[in-house]
Coordinates of C-alpha atoms in Angstrom, one line a residue:
X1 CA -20.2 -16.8 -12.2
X2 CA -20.8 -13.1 -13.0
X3 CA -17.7 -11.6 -14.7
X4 CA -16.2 -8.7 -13.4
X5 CA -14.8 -6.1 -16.0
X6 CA -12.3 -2.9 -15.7
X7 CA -15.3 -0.4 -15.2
X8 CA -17.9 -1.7 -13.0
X9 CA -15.9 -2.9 -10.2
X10 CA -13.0 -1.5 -8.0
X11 CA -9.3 -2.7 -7.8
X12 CA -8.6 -3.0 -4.9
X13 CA -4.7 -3.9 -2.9
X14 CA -4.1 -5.1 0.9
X15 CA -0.5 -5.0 1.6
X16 CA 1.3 -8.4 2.5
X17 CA 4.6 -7.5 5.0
X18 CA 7.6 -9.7 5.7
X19 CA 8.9 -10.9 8.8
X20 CA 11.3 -7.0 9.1
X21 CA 7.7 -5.5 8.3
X22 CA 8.6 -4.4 5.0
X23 CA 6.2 -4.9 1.7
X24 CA 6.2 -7.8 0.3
X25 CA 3.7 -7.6 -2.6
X26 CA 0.2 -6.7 -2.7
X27 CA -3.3 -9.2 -2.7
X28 CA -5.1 -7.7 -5.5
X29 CA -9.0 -8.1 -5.9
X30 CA -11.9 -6.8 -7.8
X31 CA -15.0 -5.9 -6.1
X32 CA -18.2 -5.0 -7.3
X33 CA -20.0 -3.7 -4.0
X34 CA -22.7 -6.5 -4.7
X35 CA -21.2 -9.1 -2.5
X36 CA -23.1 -10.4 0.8
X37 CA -23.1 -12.4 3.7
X38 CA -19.8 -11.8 6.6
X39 CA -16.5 -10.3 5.9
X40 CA -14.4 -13.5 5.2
X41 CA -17.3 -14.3 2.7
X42 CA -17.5 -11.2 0.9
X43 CA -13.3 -11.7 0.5
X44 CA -13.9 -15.3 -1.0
X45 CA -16.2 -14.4 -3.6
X46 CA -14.1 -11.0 -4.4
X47 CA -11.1 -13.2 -4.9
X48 CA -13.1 -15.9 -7.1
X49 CA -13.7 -14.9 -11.0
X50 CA -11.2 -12.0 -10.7
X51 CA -8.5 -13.5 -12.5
X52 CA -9.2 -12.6 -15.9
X53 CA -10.1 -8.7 -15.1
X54 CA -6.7 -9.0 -13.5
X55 CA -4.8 -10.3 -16.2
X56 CA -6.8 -7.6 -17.8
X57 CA -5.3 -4.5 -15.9
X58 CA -1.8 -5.6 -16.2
X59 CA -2.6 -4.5 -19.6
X60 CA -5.3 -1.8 -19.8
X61 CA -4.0 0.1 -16.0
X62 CA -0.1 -0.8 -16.9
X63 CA 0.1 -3.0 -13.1
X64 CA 3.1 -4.9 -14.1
X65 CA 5.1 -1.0 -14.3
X66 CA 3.1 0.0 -11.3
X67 CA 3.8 -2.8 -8.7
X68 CA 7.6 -2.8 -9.8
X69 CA 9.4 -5.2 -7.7
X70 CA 6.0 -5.9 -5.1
X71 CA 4.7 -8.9 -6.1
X72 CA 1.2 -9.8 -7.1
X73 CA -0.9 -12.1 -5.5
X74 CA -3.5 -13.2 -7.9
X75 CA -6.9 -15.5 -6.8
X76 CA -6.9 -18.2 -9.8
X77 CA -10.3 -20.0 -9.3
X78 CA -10.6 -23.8 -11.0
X79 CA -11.8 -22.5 -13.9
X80 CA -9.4 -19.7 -14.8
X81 CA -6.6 -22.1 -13.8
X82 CA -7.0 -24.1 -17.6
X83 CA -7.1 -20.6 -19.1
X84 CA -4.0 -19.9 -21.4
X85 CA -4.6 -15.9 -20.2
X86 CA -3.0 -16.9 -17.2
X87 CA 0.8 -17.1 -18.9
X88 CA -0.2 -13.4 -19.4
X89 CA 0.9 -12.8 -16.7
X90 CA 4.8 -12.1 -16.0
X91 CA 6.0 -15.4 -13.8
X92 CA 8.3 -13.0 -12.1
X93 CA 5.5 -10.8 -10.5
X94 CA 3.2 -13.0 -9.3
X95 CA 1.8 -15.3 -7.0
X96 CA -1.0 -17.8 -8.5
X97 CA -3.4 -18.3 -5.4
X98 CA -5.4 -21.6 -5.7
X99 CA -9.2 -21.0 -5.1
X100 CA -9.6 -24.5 -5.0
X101 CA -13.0 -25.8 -2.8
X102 CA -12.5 -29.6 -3.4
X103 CA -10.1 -32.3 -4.1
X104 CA -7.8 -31.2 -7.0
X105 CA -8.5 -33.2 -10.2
X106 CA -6.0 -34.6 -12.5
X107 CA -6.5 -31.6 -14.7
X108 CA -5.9 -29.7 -12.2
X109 CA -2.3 -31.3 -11.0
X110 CA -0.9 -31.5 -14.7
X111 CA -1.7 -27.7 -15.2
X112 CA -0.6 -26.6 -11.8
X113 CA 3.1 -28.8 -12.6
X114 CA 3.1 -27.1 -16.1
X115 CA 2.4 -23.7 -14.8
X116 CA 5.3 -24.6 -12.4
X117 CA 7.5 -25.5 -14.7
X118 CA 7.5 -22.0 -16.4
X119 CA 8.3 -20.1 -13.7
X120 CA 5.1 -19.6 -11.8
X121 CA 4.9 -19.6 -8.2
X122 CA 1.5 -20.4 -6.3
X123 CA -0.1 -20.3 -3.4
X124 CA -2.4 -22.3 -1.5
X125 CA -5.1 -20.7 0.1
X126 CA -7.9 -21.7 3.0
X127 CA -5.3 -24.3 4.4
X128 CA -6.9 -26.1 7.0
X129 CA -4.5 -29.1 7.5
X130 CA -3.1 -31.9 5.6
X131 CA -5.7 -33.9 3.7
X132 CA -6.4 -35.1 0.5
X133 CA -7.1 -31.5 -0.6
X134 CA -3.7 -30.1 0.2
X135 CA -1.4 -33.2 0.5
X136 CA -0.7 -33.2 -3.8
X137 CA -0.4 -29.6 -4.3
X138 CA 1.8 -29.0 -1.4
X139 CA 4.9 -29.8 -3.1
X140 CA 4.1 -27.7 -6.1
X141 CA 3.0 -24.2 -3.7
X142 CA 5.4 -21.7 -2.7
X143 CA 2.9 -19.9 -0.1
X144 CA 0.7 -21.6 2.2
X145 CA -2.1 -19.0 3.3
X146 CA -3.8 -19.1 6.2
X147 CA -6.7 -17.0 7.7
X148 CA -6.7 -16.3 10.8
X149 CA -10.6 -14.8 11.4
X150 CA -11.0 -18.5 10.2
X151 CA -8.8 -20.5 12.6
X152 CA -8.7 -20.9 16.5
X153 CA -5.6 -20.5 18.5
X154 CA -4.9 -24.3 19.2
X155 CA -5.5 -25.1 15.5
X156 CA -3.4 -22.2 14.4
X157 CA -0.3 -23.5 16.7
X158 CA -1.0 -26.8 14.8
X159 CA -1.2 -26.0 11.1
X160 CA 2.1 -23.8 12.1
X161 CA 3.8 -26.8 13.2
X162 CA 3.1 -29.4 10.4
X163 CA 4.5 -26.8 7.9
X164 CA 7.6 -25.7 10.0
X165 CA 9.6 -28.2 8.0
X166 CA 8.7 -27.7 4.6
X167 CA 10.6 -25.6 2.0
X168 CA 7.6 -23.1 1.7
X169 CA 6.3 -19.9 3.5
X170 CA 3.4 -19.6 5.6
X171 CA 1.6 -16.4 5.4
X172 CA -0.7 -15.3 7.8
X173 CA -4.1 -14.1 6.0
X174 CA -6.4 -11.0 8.1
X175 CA -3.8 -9.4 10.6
X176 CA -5.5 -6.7 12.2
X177 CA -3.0 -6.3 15.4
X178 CA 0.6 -5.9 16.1
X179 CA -0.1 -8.6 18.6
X180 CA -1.3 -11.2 16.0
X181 CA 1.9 -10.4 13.9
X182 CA 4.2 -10.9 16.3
X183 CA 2.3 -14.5 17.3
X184 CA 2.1 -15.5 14.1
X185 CA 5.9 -14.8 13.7
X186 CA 6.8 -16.3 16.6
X187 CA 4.8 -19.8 15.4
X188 CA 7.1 -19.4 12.1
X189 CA 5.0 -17.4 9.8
X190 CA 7.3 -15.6 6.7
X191 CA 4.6 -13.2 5.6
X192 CA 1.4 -11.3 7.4
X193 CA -1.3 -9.6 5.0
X194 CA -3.7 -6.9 6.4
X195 CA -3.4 -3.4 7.5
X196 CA -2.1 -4.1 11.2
X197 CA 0.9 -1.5 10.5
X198 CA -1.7 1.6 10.4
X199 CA -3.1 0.7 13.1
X200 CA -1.1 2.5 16.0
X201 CA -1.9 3.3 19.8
X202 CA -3.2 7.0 19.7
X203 CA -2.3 8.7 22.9
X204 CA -3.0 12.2 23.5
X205 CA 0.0 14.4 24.7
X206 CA 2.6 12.2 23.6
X207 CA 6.6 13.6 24.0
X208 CA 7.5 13.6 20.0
X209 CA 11.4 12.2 19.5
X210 CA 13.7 15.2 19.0
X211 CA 13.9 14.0 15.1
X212 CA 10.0 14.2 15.0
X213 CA 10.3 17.6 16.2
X214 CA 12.9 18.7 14.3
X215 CA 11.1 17.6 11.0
X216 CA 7.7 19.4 12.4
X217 CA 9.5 22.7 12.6
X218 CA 10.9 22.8 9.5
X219 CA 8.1 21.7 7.9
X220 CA 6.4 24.6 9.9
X221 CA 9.3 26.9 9.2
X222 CA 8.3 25.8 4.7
X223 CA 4.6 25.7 5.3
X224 CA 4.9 29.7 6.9
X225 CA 7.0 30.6 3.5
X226 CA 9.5 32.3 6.0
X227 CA 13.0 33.4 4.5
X228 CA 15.1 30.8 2.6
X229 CA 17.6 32.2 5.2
X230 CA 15.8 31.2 8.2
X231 CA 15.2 27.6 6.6
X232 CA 19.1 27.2 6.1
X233 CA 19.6 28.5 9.7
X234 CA 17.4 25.7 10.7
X235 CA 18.8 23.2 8.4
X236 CA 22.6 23.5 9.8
X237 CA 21.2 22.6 13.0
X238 CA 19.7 19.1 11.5
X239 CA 23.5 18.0 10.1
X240 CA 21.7 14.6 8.9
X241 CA 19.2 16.1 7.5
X242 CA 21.0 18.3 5.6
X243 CA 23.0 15.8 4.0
X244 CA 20.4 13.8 3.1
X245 CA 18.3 16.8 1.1
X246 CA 22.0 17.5 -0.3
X247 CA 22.4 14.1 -1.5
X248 CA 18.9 14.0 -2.9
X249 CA 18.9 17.5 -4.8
X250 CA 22.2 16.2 -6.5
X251 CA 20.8 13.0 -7.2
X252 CA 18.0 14.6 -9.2
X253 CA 20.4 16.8 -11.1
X254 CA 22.1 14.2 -12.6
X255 CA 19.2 12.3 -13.5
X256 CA 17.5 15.4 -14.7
X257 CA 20.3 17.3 -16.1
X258 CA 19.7 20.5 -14.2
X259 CA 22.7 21.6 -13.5
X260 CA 26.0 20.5 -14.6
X261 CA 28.0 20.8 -11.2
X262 CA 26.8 19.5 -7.9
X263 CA 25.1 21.5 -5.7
X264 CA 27.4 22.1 -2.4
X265 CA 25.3 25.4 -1.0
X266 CA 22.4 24.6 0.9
X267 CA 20.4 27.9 0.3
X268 CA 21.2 27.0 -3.6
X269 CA 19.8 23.2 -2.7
X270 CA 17.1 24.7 -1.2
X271 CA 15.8 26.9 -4.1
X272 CA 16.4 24.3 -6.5
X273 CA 14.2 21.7 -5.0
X274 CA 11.5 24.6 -4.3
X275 CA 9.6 25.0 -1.4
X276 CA 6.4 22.9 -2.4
X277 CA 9.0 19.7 -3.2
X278 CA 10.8 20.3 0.3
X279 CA 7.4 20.3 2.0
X280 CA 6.4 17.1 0.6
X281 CA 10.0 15.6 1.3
X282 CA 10.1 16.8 5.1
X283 CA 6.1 15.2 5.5
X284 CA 7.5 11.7 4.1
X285 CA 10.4 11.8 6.1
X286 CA 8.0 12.1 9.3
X287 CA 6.7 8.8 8.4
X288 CA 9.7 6.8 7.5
X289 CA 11.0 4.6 9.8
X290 CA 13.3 5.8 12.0
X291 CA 13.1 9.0 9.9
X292 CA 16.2 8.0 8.1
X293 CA 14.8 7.4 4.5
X294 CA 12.0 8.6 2.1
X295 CA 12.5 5.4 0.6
X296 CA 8.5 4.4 0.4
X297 CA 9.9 0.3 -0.2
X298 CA 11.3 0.4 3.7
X299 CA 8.3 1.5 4.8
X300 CA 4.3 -0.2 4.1
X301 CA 2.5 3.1 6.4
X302 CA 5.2 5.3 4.0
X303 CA 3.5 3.5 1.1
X304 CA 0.4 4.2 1.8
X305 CA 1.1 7.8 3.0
X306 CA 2.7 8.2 -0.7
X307 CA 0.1 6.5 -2.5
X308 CA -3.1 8.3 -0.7
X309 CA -1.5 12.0 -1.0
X310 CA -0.7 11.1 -5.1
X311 CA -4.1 9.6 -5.9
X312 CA -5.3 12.7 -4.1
X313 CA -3.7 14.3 -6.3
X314 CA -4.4 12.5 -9.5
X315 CA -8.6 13.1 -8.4
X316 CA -8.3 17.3 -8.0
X317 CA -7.3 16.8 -11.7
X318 CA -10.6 15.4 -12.4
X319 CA -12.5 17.3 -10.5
X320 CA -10.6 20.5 -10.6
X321 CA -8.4 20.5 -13.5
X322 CA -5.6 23.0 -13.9
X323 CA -5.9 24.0 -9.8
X324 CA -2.4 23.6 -9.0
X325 CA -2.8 25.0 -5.5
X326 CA -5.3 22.5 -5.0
X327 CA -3.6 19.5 -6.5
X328 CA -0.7 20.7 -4.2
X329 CA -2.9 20.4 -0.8
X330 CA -4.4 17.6 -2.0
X331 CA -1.1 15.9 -1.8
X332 CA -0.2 17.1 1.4
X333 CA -3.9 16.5 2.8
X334 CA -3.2 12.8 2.0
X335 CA 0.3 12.6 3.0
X336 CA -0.5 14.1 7.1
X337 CA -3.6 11.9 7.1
X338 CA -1.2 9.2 8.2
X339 CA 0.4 11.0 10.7
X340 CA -1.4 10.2 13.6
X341 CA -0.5 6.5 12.9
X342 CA 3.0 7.2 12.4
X343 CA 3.2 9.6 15.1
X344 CA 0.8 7.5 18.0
X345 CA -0.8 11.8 18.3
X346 CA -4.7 12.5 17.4
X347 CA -4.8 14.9 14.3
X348 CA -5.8 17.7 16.5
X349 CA -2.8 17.9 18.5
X350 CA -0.7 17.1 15.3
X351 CA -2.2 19.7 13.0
X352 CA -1.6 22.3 16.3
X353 CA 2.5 22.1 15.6
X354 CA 2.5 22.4 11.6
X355 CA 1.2 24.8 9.5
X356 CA -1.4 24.1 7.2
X357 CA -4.1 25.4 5.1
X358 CA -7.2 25.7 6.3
X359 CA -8.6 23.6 3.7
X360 CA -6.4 21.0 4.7
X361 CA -7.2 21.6 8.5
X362 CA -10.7 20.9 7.9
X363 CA -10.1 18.2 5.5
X364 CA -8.1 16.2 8.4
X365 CA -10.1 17.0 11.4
X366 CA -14.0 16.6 9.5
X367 CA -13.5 15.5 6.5
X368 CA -15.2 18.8 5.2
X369 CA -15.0 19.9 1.5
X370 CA -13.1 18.6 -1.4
X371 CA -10.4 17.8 0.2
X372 CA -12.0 16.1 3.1
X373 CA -14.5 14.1 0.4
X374 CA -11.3 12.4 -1.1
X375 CA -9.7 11.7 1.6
X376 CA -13.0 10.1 2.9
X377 CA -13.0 8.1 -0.2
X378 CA -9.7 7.2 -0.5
X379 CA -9.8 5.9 3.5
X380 CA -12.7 3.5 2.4
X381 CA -10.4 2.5 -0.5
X382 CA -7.7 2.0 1.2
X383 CA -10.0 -0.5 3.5
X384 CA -11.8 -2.4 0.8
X385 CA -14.8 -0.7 1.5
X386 CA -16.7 -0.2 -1.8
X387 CA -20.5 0.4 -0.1
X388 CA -18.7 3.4 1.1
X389 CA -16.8 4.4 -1.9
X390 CA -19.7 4.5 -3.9
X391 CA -21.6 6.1 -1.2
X392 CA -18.8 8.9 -1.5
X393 CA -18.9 9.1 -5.3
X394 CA -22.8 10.1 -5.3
X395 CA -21.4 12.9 -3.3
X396 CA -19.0 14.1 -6.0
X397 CA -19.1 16.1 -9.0
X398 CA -19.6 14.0 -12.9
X399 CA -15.7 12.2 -13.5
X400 CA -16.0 10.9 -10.3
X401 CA -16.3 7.0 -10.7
X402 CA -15.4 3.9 -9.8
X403 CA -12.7 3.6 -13.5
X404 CA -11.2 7.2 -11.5
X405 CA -10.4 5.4 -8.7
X406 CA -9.0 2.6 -10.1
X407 CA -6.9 4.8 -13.2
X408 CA -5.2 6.7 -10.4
X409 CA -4.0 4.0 -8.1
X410 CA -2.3 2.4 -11.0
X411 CA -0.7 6.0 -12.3
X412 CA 0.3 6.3 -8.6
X413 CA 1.6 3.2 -7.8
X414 CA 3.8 3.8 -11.2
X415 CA 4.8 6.9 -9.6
X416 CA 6.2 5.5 -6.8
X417 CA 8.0 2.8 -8.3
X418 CA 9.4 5.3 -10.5
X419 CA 7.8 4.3 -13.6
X420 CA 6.1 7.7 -14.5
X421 CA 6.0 11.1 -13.2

């Protein structure tokens, strides 16, 4: 088994959602781009020998500060299992999946009931019925997985029902619809992991909500740099809105010490959270559900809105450092490269009702530039695709590598749980 270390391979995160669609915690995995034969395959042999290069980055990238409260979920192969590494890792964060081919041994059993006994929850992967493989380890496992690319529709409906009664959750492994979620829910499954969430109907000249269109003119009304007056004006017209940018400008004050009286005035809310904050608050809120919070927990397209337009971000630095204009669009390039999923409108007809930069324009619509490089690469990173990561990162300038990539999701993912700046 080839080991896979920090630098020559890519971390990579699928989101796991609950049953109200929220995140749950994260499947981490290291791939090296080396890995053949079909997709569920490639995913098996990602997962297997990746636990100590795990345990590794809770360390070296800071994961247990950058997941927060999203849990881990960790492939621990039969040979890792015996590893005393594994108590590394924080009991309370993670999820200890069982790469296990055959029938567990004794070994095996005694370490998975002592690993249980300090906390650890675990997982059982590949489940495929109950059999001498699964029937001693399900009363010790927490998470049965199951993959669905895998597992016909009868079969599914069966493995479903033989679980319903157990104290443990069923997860549904390789959503790629809405449709598959809401069956798999329906047959009793807790927890769904893929990308099904971005993956929205695009329909071309669809009616926006009046709250989507509210939120498009202002953030048309910031993007133009028009009168702090005209903003207000537009603000008293949104009376939710405004209390919610009231309520967050105070809450930074506190916490920050800006001021020593809450801020009442809107124009003086306005000016203190500064035009390129306001434009970045106004772009989340057209992604958050319902477009009542900017709270990136509620939402798992939020999340990866947030986490694309940071690591964005965090890459002009090493490319570009010092350009904060460019850091700046970069940020916003990733955050309205989620739109059309949010919105169910193609990125044409989106970028023709807010103003943008041209850079960002052509970023969005060709992927041309910079810009539109990143956000190339950080799609295929987003999708586990590392032929086409490093495909991109030939394309780029020296820095550009595969440790890049990996450095900024963690200092992202810190960033949105708070953890750093």
């Amino acid at each position: 088994m080839t080991d896979q270390s920090l630098d020559n391979a890519f971390l990579f995160r699928q989101p796991i959602l609950d049953r109200k669609q929220e995140l749950a915690g994260y499947q981490l995995s290291f791939h090296s781009g080396e890995e053949i034969g079909d997709e569920a395959d490639r995913c098996d042999r990602r997962y297997r020998g990746a636990g100590a290069p795990l345990c590794a980055a809770y360390t070296e990238l800071g994961m247990r500060s950058a997941l927060g409260n999203s849990c881990a979920f960790i492939g621990i192969d039969v040979d890792f299992l015996q590893q005393q590494a594994i108590e590394l890792l924080p009991p309370e964060n993670v999820v200890l999946e069982l790469l296990l081919d055959g029938l567990p041994d004794k070994a095996t059993l005694t370490r998975c009931h002592s690993l249980r006994e300090r906390g650890y929850s675990m997982a059982l992967t590949n489940y495929q019925g109950i059999d001498d493989r699964s029937r001693p380890l399900l009363p010790m496992v927490d998470v049965v997985k199951i993959d669905l690319p895998r597992t016909k529709e009868d079969h599914l409906r069966d493995l479903a029902g033989s679980l319903r009664r157990l104290p443990l959750k069923l997860l549904a492994q390789g959503v790629d619809t809405r449709e598959q979620m809401e069956h798999c829910r329906d047959l009793g499954f807790a927890l769904f992991q893929g990308r099904f969430f971005a993956q929205a109907e695009i329909v071309s000249g669809r009616r926006l909500s009046a709250s989507h269109a509210a939120l498009i003119r202002l953030c048309n009304l910031v993007g133009h740099d028009v009168d702090t007056t005209v903003i207000e004006d537009a603000f008293k017209h949104e009376p939710a809105l405004t209390l919610n940018l009231l309520r967050i400008v105070n809450s930074v004050g506190r916490l920050g010490n800006r001021f020593a009286q809450p801020v009442t005035s809107l124009r003086h809310a306005i000016a203190l959270l500064g035009r390129r904050q306001l434009q970045r608050w106004l772009s989340l809120l057209l992604l958050a559900p319902g477009n009542d919070s900017s709270d990136p927990a509620r939402s798992p397209l939020l999340q990866v809105a947030a986490l694309r337009g940071r690591m964005m971000e965090l890459l002009i630095e090493v490319g570009k450092p010092g350009d904060r204009k460019l850091a700046d669009l970069a940020f916003l390039t990733g955050i309205l490269s989620m739109m059309p999923a949010a919105l169910g409108l193609p990125i044409d007809e989106i970028l023709e009702q807010i103003a943008v930069e041209r850079e960002v324009g052509s970023a969005l619509r060709r992927h041309d530039g910079l810009l539109g490089i990143l956000l190339a690469l950080l799609e295929c990173f987003d999708n586990d695709d590392a032929a086409g990561c490093d495909g991109l990162l030939t394309t780029l300038p020296g820095g550009f590598n595969r440790q890049a990539l990996n450095t900024a999701l963690s200092v992202a993912l810190r960033w949105l749980n708070g953890s750093a700046d």
